[in-house]
Coordinates of C-alpha atoms and ligand atoms in Angstrom, one line a residue:
X1 CA 0.2 0.0 0.0
X2 CA 1.1 3.4 -0.7
X3 CA 1.8 6.2 1.7
X4 CA -1.4 7.7 3.5
X5 CA -1.6 11.4 3.4
X6 CA -3.2 13.7 6.0
X7 CA -4.0 17.6 5.9
X8 CA -1.2 19.5 7.4
X9 CA -1.5 20.4 11.1
X10 CA -3.6 23.6 11.5
X11 CA -5.4 23.1 8.3
X12 CA -8.7 21.5 8.0
X13 CA -11.1 20.1 5.2
X14 CA -14.6 21.1 4.7
X15 CA -16.9 18.4 4.3
X16 CA -20.4 18.9 2.4
X17 CA -22.3 19.2 5.8
X18 CA -19.9 21.9 6.9
X19 CA -19.6 23.6 3.6
X20 CA -23.6 24.2 3.8
X21 CA -22.8 26.0 7.0
X22 CA -20.1 28.0 5.6
X23 CA -22.2 29.0 2.6
X24 CA -24.8 30.5 4.5
X25 CA -22.1 32.4 6.7
X26 CA -20.5 33.9 3.6
X27 CA -23.8 34.4 1.8
X28 CA -25.4 36.3 4.7
X29 CA -22.0 38.5 4.7
X30 CA -22.2 39.1 1.0
X31 CA -25.9 40.1 1.3
X32 CA -25.3 42.7 4.1
X33 CA -22.2 44.0 2.4
X34 CA -24.4 44.8 -0.6
X35 CA -27.0 46.4 1.3
X36 CA -24.5 48.9 2.9
X37 CA -22.9 49.5 -0.5
X38 CA -19.5 47.4 -0.3
X39 CA -18.2 46.1 -3.6
X40 CA -16.2 42.6 -3.7
X41 CA -12.5 42.7 -4.0
X42 CA -10.4 39.8 -4.7
X43 CA -6.5 39.8 -3.9
X44 CA -3.8 37.1 -4.3
X45 CA -3.1 34.7 -1.4
X46 CA 0.8 35.6 -1.7
X47 CA 2.5 38.8 -2.0
X48 CA 5.9 40.3 -1.4
X49 CA 7.1 39.8 2.0
X50 CA 7.7 43.5 2.3
X51 CA 4.1 44.5 2.0
X52 CA 3.1 42.5 5.4
X53 CA 6.4 43.6 6.9
X54 CA 5.5 47.6 6.3
X55 CA 1.9 47.0 6.2
X56 CA 1.1 44.5 9.2
X57 CA 4.0 45.8 11.0
X58 CA 7.6 44.6 11.4
X59 CA 7.4 44.4 15.1
X60 CA 4.0 42.4 15.4
X61 CA 4.1 38.8 16.4
X62 CA 2.2 38.1 12.8
X63 CA 5.5 39.2 11.0
X64 CA 8.0 38.3 13.5
X65 CA 6.9 34.5 14.1
X66 CA 3.7 33.7 12.2
X67 CA 4.4 34.3 8.4
X68 CA 4.9 31.6 5.7
X69 CA 7.7 33.0 3.8
X70 CA 9.8 31.7 0.9
X71 CA 11.8 32.5 -1.9
X72 CA 10.2 32.1 -5.4
X73 CA 12.4 30.6 -8.2
X74 CA 13.8 33.9 -8.8
X75 CA 14.7 34.5 -5.2
X76 CA 12.1 37.0 -4.3
X77 CA 10.9 36.6 -1.1
X78 CA 7.2 35.8 -0.9
X79 CA 4.7 35.6 2.0
X80 CA 1.2 33.8 2.0
X81 CA -1.1 36.6 3.4
X82 CA -1.5 36.5 7.2
X83 CA -4.6 38.9 6.7
X84 CA -6.0 40.8 3.9
X85 CA -5.7 44.6 5.0
X86 CA -2.5 45.4 3.5
X87 CA -3.5 43.5 0.1
X88 CA -6.4 45.5 -0.2
X89 CA -4.6 49.0 0.1
X90 CA -1.9 47.7 -2.1
X91 CA -4.7 46.9 -5.0
X92 CA -6.6 50.2 -3.9
X93 CA -3.3 52.2 -4.8
X94 CA -2.2 50.1 -7.6
X95 CA -5.6 50.5 -9.7
X96 CA -6.1 54.3 -8.4
X97 CA -9.2 53.5 -6.8
X98 CA -9.4 56.8 -5.1
X99 CA -10.0 58.3 -8.5
X100 CA -13.3 56.3 -8.9
X101 CA -14.8 57.5 -5.7
X102 CA -13.9 59.5 -2.8
X103 CA -14.4 56.6 -0.3
X104 CA -13.9 53.1 -1.4
X105 CA -15.8 50.4 0.4
X106 CA -14.8 46.9 -0.1
X107 CA -15.4 43.7 1.2
X108 CA -13.2 40.3 0.9
X109 CA -13.4 36.8 2.0
X110 CA -10.8 34.0 1.8
X111 CA -8.1 31.9 3.5
X112 CA -5.1 33.6 5.5
X113 CA -2.2 31.9 6.9
X114 CA -0.5 32.3 10.1
X115 CA 2.2 29.6 11.6
X116 CA 0.3 29.8 15.0
X117 CA 0.2 27.0 17.8
X118 CA -3.0 25.2 16.7
X119 CA -5.7 25.1 19.3
X120 CA -9.4 25.7 19.6
X121 CA -10.4 28.2 17.0
X122 CA -6.9 28.6 16.2
X123 CA -5.5 27.5 12.8
X124 CA -2.8 27.8 10.3
X125 CA -4.9 28.3 7.4
X126 CA -7.9 30.1 8.6
X127 CA -10.8 31.9 6.7
X128 CA -11.6 35.6 7.1
X129 CA -14.4 37.8 5.9
X130 CA -13.7 41.6 6.1
X131 CA -14.5 45.1 5.2
X132 CA -12.3 48.3 4.5
X133 CA -13.8 51.5 4.3
X134 CA -10.8 53.7 2.7
X135 CA -10.8 57.6 2.3
X136 CA -12.9 58.9 5.4
X137 CA -12.0 60.4 8.9
X138 CA -15.6 60.4 10.0
X139 CA -16.5 58.7 13.0
X140 CA -19.7 57.7 11.0
X141 CA -17.5 55.3 9.0
X142 CA -15.8 53.8 12.2
X143 CA -19.6 53.4 13.3
X144 CA -20.9 51.8 10.2
X145 CA -18.0 49.3 10.2
X146 CA -19.0 48.3 13.7
X147 CA -22.5 48.3 13.0
X148 CA -22.2 46.0 10.1
X149 CA -20.0 43.4 12.1
X150 CA -22.5 43.6 14.8
X151 CA -25.6 43.0 12.7
X152 CA -24.0 40.5 10.6
X153 CA -23.3 38.3 13.7
X154 CA -26.9 38.6 14.8
X155 CA -28.2 38.1 11.2
X156 CA -26.4 34.5 11.2
X157 CA -28.0 33.8 14.7
X158 CA -25.7 34.7 17.3
X159 CA -27.2 36.0 20.4
X160 CA -24.5 35.8 23.0
X161 CA -22.0 38.3 21.8
X162 CA -20.2 41.3 23.2
X163 CA -18.5 44.3 21.7
X164 CA -15.4 46.3 23.4
X165 CA -14.1 49.4 22.2
X166 CA -11.4 51.8 22.7
X167 CA -9.2 54.5 21.2
X168 CA -5.4 54.4 20.6
X169 CA -5.4 58.0 19.6
X170 CA -3.7 59.4 16.2
X171 CA -0.2 58.8 15.7
X172 CA 0.9 61.7 17.9
X173 CA -1.3 60.6 21.0
X174 CA -0.4 57.0 20.5
X175 CA 3.2 57.5 20.4
X176 CA 2.8 59.9 23.7
X177 CA 0.9 56.9 25.1
X178 CA 3.1 54.5 24.2
X179 CA 6.1 56.6 26.0
X180 CA 4.0 56.9 29.1
X181 CA 3.4 53.1 29.0
X182 CA 7.0 52.2 28.4
X183 CA 8.0 54.4 31.6
X184 CA 5.3 52.8 33.8
X185 CA 6.5 49.1 32.6
X186 CA 10.2 49.9 33.2
X187 CA 10.2 49.6 36.7
X188 CA 8.0 46.7 36.8
X189 CA 9.4 44.6 34.3
X190 CA 10.4 41.7 36.7
X191 CA 6.9 41.1 37.3
X192 CA 6.1 40.6 33.6
X193 CA 5.8 37.4 31.4
X194 CA 8.7 36.5 29.0
X195 CA 6.3 37.2 25.8
X196 CA 5.7 40.9 27.7
X197 CA 9.6 41.5 27.9
X198 CA 9.6 41.0 24.3
X199 CA 6.6 43.0 23.6
X200 CA 8.1 45.7 26.0
X201 CA 10.8 46.2 23.4
X202 CA 8.8 45.9 20.3
X203 CA 5.6 47.7 21.1
X204 CA 5.0 48.4 25.0
X205 CA 1.2 48.9 24.2
X206 CA 0.9 45.2 23.5
X207 CA 1.6 44.5 27.0
X208 CA -1.7 46.0 28.1
X209 CA -3.5 43.0 26.2
X210 CA -1.5 40.3 28.0
X211 CA -3.8 37.5 29.4
X212 CA -1.2 36.2 31.9
X213 CA -2.4 36.4 35.5
X214 CA 0.8 38.4 36.8
X215 CA 0.7 40.6 33.9
X216 CA -2.8 41.6 34.4
X217 CA -2.1 42.7 38.2
X218 CA 0.5 45.2 37.0
X219 CA -1.4 46.3 34.1
X220 CA -4.5 47.1 36.2
X221 CA -2.7 50.2 37.5
X222 CA -1.1 51.2 34.2
X223 CA -2.1 55.0 33.2
X224 CA -5.1 55.2 30.9
X225 CA -4.9 56.9 27.7
X226 CA -7.6 59.5 28.5
X227 CA -4.9 61.6 30.1
X228 CA -2.8 62.1 26.8
X229 CA -5.6 62.4 24.1
X230 CA -5.7 65.5 22.4
X231 CA -9.2 67.1 21.8
X232 CA -9.8 65.6 18.5
X233 CA -9.2 62.5 19.3
X234 CA -11.5 62.7 22.5
X235 CA -14.1 64.1 20.3
X236 CA -13.9 61.6 17.5
X237 CA -14.3 58.7 20.1
X238 CA -17.1 60.7 21.7
X239 CA -19.0 60.7 18.5
X240 CA -18.2 57.1 17.8
X241 CA -19.9 56.2 21.2
X242 CA -22.6 58.4 20.7
X243 CA -23.6 57.0 17.4
X244 CA -23.2 53.3 18.4
X245 CA -25.5 54.2 21.1
X246 CA -28.0 55.6 18.7
X247 CA -27.7 52.4 16.5
X248 CA -28.8 50.4 19.5
X249 CA -25.5 48.5 19.7
X250 CA -24.5 47.2 23.1
X251 CA -20.9 48.1 23.7
X252 CA -18.6 48.9 26.7
X253 CA -15.2 50.8 26.8
X254 CA -12.2 48.8 27.5
X255 CA -9.3 50.9 28.1
X256 CA -6.9 47.8 27.8
X257 CA -7.8 46.9 24.6
X258 CA -5.0 47.2 21.9
X259 CA -5.0 44.5 19.2
X260 CA -2.3 42.7 17.8
X261 CA -1.5 44.5 14.7
X262 CA 0.2 47.8 14.7
X263 CA -1.4 49.9 12.4
X264 CA -4.3 51.1 14.3
X265 CA -4.9 54.7 15.3
X266 CA -7.9 56.0 17.3
X267 CA -10.9 53.4 17.1
X268 CA -10.2 49.9 17.9
X269 CA -12.8 47.1 18.4
X270 CA -13.3 43.4 19.2
X271 CA -16.4 41.2 19.0
X272 CA -16.3 38.4 21.2
X273 CA -18.6 35.3 22.0
X274 CA -19.7 34.7 25.4
X275 CA -19.1 30.8 25.3
X276 CA -15.8 31.2 23.5
X277 CA -14.5 33.9 25.4
X278 CA -13.3 37.4 25.4
X279 CA -9.6 35.9 24.6
X280 CA -10.8 34.7 21.2
X281 CA -12.4 37.2 19.2
X282 CA -14.9 36.3 16.5
X283 CA -13.9 39.6 14.9
X284 CA -12.2 42.8 15.0
X285 CA -10.6 45.7 13.6
X286 CA -10.5 49.7 13.9
X287 CA -9.2 52.7 12.4
X288 CA -5.7 52.7 10.6
X289 CA -5.1 56.3 9.1
X290 CA -1.3 56.0 8.5
X291 CA -1.2 52.7 6.5
X292 CA -2.0 53.8 3.3
X293 CA 1.0 56.5 3.3
X294 CA 3.0 53.7 4.6
X295 CA 2.5 51.7 1.8
X296 CA 3.7 54.3 -0.5
X297 CA 0.1 56.4 -1.1
X298 CA -1.0 59.8 -0.2
X299 CA -2.2 60.5 3.4
X300 CA -5.7 58.6 3.4
X301 CA -7.7 57.7 6.5
X302 CA -9.4 54.1 6.6
X303 CA -11.0 51.7 8.9
X304 CA -12.3 48.0 8.6
X305 CA -12.5 44.7 10.3
X306 CA -12.1 41.2 9.8
X307 CA -14.0 38.2 11.2
X308 CA -12.7 34.7 11.4
X309 CA -15.2 32.0 9.9
X310 CA -13.9 29.1 11.9
X311 CA -14.6 30.9 15.2
X312 CA -18.0 32.1 14.0
X313 CA -18.9 28.3 13.4
X314 CA -17.7 27.3 16.9
X315 CA -19.9 30.1 18.3
X316 CA -22.7 28.8 16.2
X317 CA -22.1 25.3 17.4
X318 CA -21.7 26.6 20.8
X319 CA -25.2 28.3 20.8
X320 CA -26.6 25.5 18.8
X321 CA -28.0 27.7 16.1
X322 CA -27.1 25.5 13.1
X323 CA -28.0 22.2 14.6
X324 CA -30.6 20.4 12.8
X325 CA -32.3 23.2 11.0
X326 CA -30.5 22.9 7.8
X327 CA -30.9 19.9 5.5
X328 CA -28.3 19.0 3.0
X329 CA -31.1 17.7 0.8
X330 CA -34.7 18.7 0.2
X331 CA -35.9 15.3 -1.0
X332 CA -34.7 11.9 -1.6
X333 CA -36.8 10.2 -4.6
X334 CA -37.2 6.8 -3.9
X335 CA -38.5 4.2 -6.5
X336 CA -39.6 1.0 -4.6
X337 CA -41.1 -1.2 -7.7
X338 CA -39.6 -2.3 -10.6
X339 CA -41.5 -0.6 -12.8
X340 CA -41.7 2.9 -11.0
X341 CA -38.1 4.1 -12.0
X342 CA -39.0 6.0 -15.0
X343 CA -41.6 7.6 -13.2
X344 CA -39.3 8.4 -10.2
X345 CA -36.7 9.8 -12.6
X346 CA -39.2 12.2 -14.1
X347 CA -40.5 13.5 -10.8
X348 CA -36.8 14.1 -9.8
X349 CA -36.0 16.3 -12.5
X350 CA -39.2 18.1 -12.3
X351 CA -38.6 18.8 -8.6
X352 CA -34.7 19.7 -9.2
X353 CA -35.9 22.7 -10.8
X354 CA -36.7 24.4 -7.3
X355 CA -35.3 22.1 -4.9
X356 CA -32.0 20.0 -4.0
X357 CA -33.1 16.3 -5.1
X358 CA -31.2 13.0 -4.8
X359 CA -32.4 10.3 -7.2
X360 CA -31.4 6.8 -6.1
X361 CA -30.2 5.1 -9.3
X362 CA -31.6 1.7 -8.5
X363 CA -35.2 0.4 -7.0
X364 CA -34.1 -0.9 -3.8
X365 CA -36.4 -1.9 -0.7
X366 CA -38.0 1.0 1.1
X367 CA -36.4 0.5 4.4
X368 CA -32.9 0.8 2.8
X369 CA -33.7 3.8 1.0
X370 CA -35.2 5.6 4.2
X371 CA -32.1 4.7 6.0
X372 CA -30.0 6.2 3.1
X373 CA -32.3 9.3 3.0
X374 CA -32.0 9.9 6.7
X375 CA -28.1 9.5 6.6
X376 CA -27.8 11.9 3.9
X377 CA -29.8 14.4 5.8
X378 CA -32.8 14.7 3.5
X379 CA -35.9 16.6 4.7
X380 CA -38.2 14.6 2.8
X381 CA -38.5 11.2 1.1
X382 CA -40.5 11.0 -1.9
X383 CA -41.6 7.4 -2.3
X384 CA -43.2 6.1 -5.6
X385 CA -44.1 2.6 -6.2
X386 CA -46.9 0.8 -8.3
X387 CA -49.8 2.8 -6.7
X388 CA -48.3 6.3 -7.1
X389 CA -47.3 5.6 -10.7
X390 CA -51.1 4.8 -11.4
X391 CA -52.6 7.6 -9.2
X392 CA -49.7 10.1 -10.5
X393 CA -48.9 10.9 -6.8
X394 CA -45.9 10.5 -4.6
X395 CA -45.8 9.7 -1.0
X396 CA -43.8 12.2 0.8
X397 CA -42.4 11.4 4.1
X398 CA -40.9 13.9 6.6
X399 CA -37.9 12.1 7.8
X400 CA -37.8 13.9 11.2
X401 CA -41.3 13.6 12.4
X402 CA -42.2 10.4 10.2
X403 CA -45.6 12.1 9.1
X404 CA -46.4 11.2 5.6
X405 CA -48.9 12.4 3.0
X406 CA -49.7 11.3 -0.5
X407 CA -49.4 14.4 -2.8
X408 CA -50.5 14.8 -6.4
X409 CA -47.6 15.2 -9.1
X410 CA -48.7 18.5 -10.1
X411 CA -49.2 19.7 -6.8
X412 CA -45.9 18.5 -5.2
X413 CA -43.8 21.8 -6.1
X414 CA -46.2 24.1 -4.2
X415 CA -46.8 22.0 -1.5
X416 CA -43.0 21.3 -0.6
X417 CA -42.2 24.9 -1.1
X418 CA -44.8 25.6 1.8
X419 CA -43.4 22.9 3.9
X420 CA -39.8 23.9 3.5
X421 CA -40.6 27.4 4.0
X422 CA -37.1 29.4 4.2
X423 CA -35.1 26.2 4.4
Ligands
LIG1 P1 -7.0 40.0 13.4 O1 -7.6 40.6 15.0 O2 -5.5 39.9 13.2 O3 -7.3 41.3 12.6 O4 -7.9 38.9 12.9 C1 -9.2 39.1 12.5 C2 -9.9 37.6 13.1 O5 -9.5 36.6 12.3 C3 -9.8 37.5 14.6 O6 -10.7 38.0 15.1 C4 -10.3 35.8 14.6 O7 -11.8 35.6 14.4 C5 -9.6 35.4 13.0 N1 -8.3 34.8 13.2 C6 -7.3 35.4 13.4 N2 -5.9 34.5 13.7 C7 -6.7 33.2 13.5 C8 -6.1 32.0 13.7 N3 -4.9 31.7 13.8 N4 -7.1 30.8 13.5 C9 -8.3 31.2 13.4 N5 -8.9 32.5 13.2 C10 -8.1 33.5 13.3 C11 -7.2 41.3 11.1 O8 -6.7 40.3 10.6 C12 -7.3 42.8 10.5 N6 -6.9 42.6 9.1 C13 -8.5 43.3 11.0 C14 -8.5 44.6 10.2 C15 -9.3 45.0 9.0 N7 -8.4 45.7 10.8 C16 -8.6 46.9 9.9 N8 -9.2 46.2 8.8

């Protein structure tokens, strides 16, 4: 026997039952983005390494430790994208999207790659959906982005979600605050974990986000950003909070929220799931007013978010939202007599105009076919034998309740539509 292969650690296959949930997660997102006026952008999965070093940030864990980087045949350094934002900005500049509209509103979906330690909700190839609004400093844009994420997660059925927001101030305020935090931590380094020593050197603000208990104790007394924010940054954050309230979004301000990427200025936010916890966010983002310039463009304010599909699926499972509600098949058509197959064939092709239909290729014993239908997750089995052929009907058996009804062929479509509702 030849060698057996397995999916690489931190990657996973999506089988049909899972893909169905994924497709719904994607469809609801696309539909909402359309209604908010966003257009789709698709960017490559690999780019020049330097794009992420400059974009995601050279000092971040993502770039320092987690990128899949390799030379191509010409010796250029390429990396699989660890996130979408730098690529979207590169494309925005490369295609002069600023000339097409004052503000570009883009959405995207696809795989991202981070060489992280795999665990619950943590993969090496994971999938994000996200949006970026490029070209406006308005707090209204921050709010639109946050509301879209919030409404989206609710639209797919999640109830137990929480939102935390914070401001890191503009570039100047952020630098000032970073200095204040550095001074504060300098005297307390001996009480910080090993990772935080490293963070302290690269970006002291990241220490504020540490989840290690001893670090949390130190951080509890850290100075808050409020004291160093300038008037404009204060008023920007006030506006964001005011409009979030007006939009009916529940949120709390978490002055320790920093996020793991270095490009953020002013608003940052994260949505977490009650069951899976604050430490593993469903999605997050913020404003990044310096990134376009950092990537060679003119000074252009922007804001966006990304959410992780695997994490959304876990949260849906924890709330049992998807369980049992979505069938892979609407109807399994079972011919049970030798001379009923042609009739079953015609019925199946007729029903396929509107429904997902499995036609069993051979006439088999009814019990075997019903067992197969239920294994496949069919909502109904349409049984046709000699009587049904004669009467021009089919017996529709509801697989969950066991209820059955003989329905005329010419009424089967409208009857099923009513029964299946929005499924
Ligand atoms: P991020 O916080 O690095 O932000 O990732 C966003 C989401 O991706 C996380 O909330 C999480 O759901 C998911 N995620 C991240 N890493 C993993 C992993 N290893 N396994 C599974 N899921 C993961 C960004 O990526 C920014 N681009 C967001 C943004 C857009 N900011 C402005 N615009």
